[in-house]
Amino acid sequence: MQPTTVTDLPALLGGDALAGADRPLLTYCDDATGERTELTAAELGGLAAQTAGLLREDCGLDTGSRVAVLLPPHWQTAAVLLGAWSIGAAVSFRPWATAGLAPVGVGENDPLDVLFVSRKRMDSWLEQVPEARHRYVLGLAPGGAPLDEVPDGYRDFVAEAGRHPASLPAYGSIGSTDAASPDGTTYRQWGGLAQGVADQLGLRPGDKLLVDVAKHEQPVMWLLTPLAAGASVVLCANLDRDNLDARIAVEGITRVI
């Protein structure tokens, strides 16, 4: 069977194929550090394939495996989510707003298969990081640099994923009615929600969406919505709103949230 890739996801969500494969699909900017990372669909797909290889080959995951993601909107987070979905894993995304709250459906006798967590959230006294058979930490450093020091019981996602090829083996195909999250919500259902958001924003194929990541943590807003609409996205951390008009002009932004 053919594998599912980042370019297949719009169809699973009920949208059209991605356009402008030679242009950035996802751009990440941090106005505090000056970081800027641009990824085309092929480049993001390669990173997602490395994540899929990590999950499948190193962790032994398959369709229905349970993955928790405790990461902010970021280009590495996009690679983690797309990689997990590409092997049919059910992904539970926990935004920073839920720090300190027990994740729904995860108890002492119901451990996760894999956990991805940012180093910053591990260091927060508010956070209750769930247990998992395999645990990966991300420093989210500019340029995707690995961590200088890895906490006990964890592995560095960047170093481990980088050992895998940037092409997705044929693990199996995924259908739009398969579960994309542990509560049973399907790709098509998430896509319907994402398409509804896109319609509210007036987002269309070829548009470029600017997302203030401090206001929109959920992937349905910053990842699934532009993918379902066939648009590209610019994620901006520490957004300098005093210079917002200049950024809109430089980036060619058509929508802002």
Coordinates of N, CA and C in Angstrom, one line a residue, residues 15 19 22 35 51 77 90 96 102 127 146 150-151 162 170 228 238 253:
G15 N -9.9 18.3 1.9 CA -9.6 19.5 1.1 C -8.9 19.1 -0.2
A19 N -1.0 23.4 -3.4 CA -0.5 24.1 -4.6 C 0.9 24.8 -4.3
D22 N 6.9 24.5 -4.8 CA 8.2 25.1 -4.8 C 8.3 26.3 -3.8
E35 N 14.9 34.3 14.7 CA 14.9 33.1 13.9 C 13.9 33.1 12.8
T51 N 10.3 11.6 11.4 CA 9.5 11.3 12.7 C 8.8 10.0 12.6
T77 N 7.1 21.0 15.7 CA 5.8 20.4 16.1 C 5.0 19.9 14.9
A90 N -2.9 7.8 16.9 CA -3.9 8.7 17.4 C -3.2 9.7 18.3
W96 N -0.3 24.5 26.2 CA 0.2 25.0 27.5 C -1.0 25.4 28.4
A102 N -4.8 16.8 34.4 CA -4.6 15.5 34.0 C -5.2 15.3 32.6
E127 N 3.4 21.9 35.3 CA 3.2 20.8 34.3 C 3.2 19.4 35.0
P146 N 20.4 20.2 18.4 CA 20.0 19.2 19.4 C 20.3 19.8 20.8
V150 N 20.5 16.1 27.9 CA 19.2 15.4 27.8 C 18.8 14.9 29.1
P151 N 17.6 15.2 29.6 CA 17.2 14.8 31.0 C 17.1 13.3 31.0
G162 N 16.9 12.4 13.3 CA 17.8 12.6 12.3 C 18.5 11.4 11.8
A170 N 6.6 2.5 2.9 CA 5.2 2.2 2.8 C 4.6 1.4 4.0
A228 N -6.1 22.2 5.0 CA -7.4 21.9 4.4 C -7.8 22.9 3.4
N238 N 6.3 35.7 19.6 CA 6.7 37.0 20.1 C 6.4 38.1 19.0
I253 N 1.2 38.4 3.2 CA 0.1 37.8 4.0 C -1.2 38.2 3.5

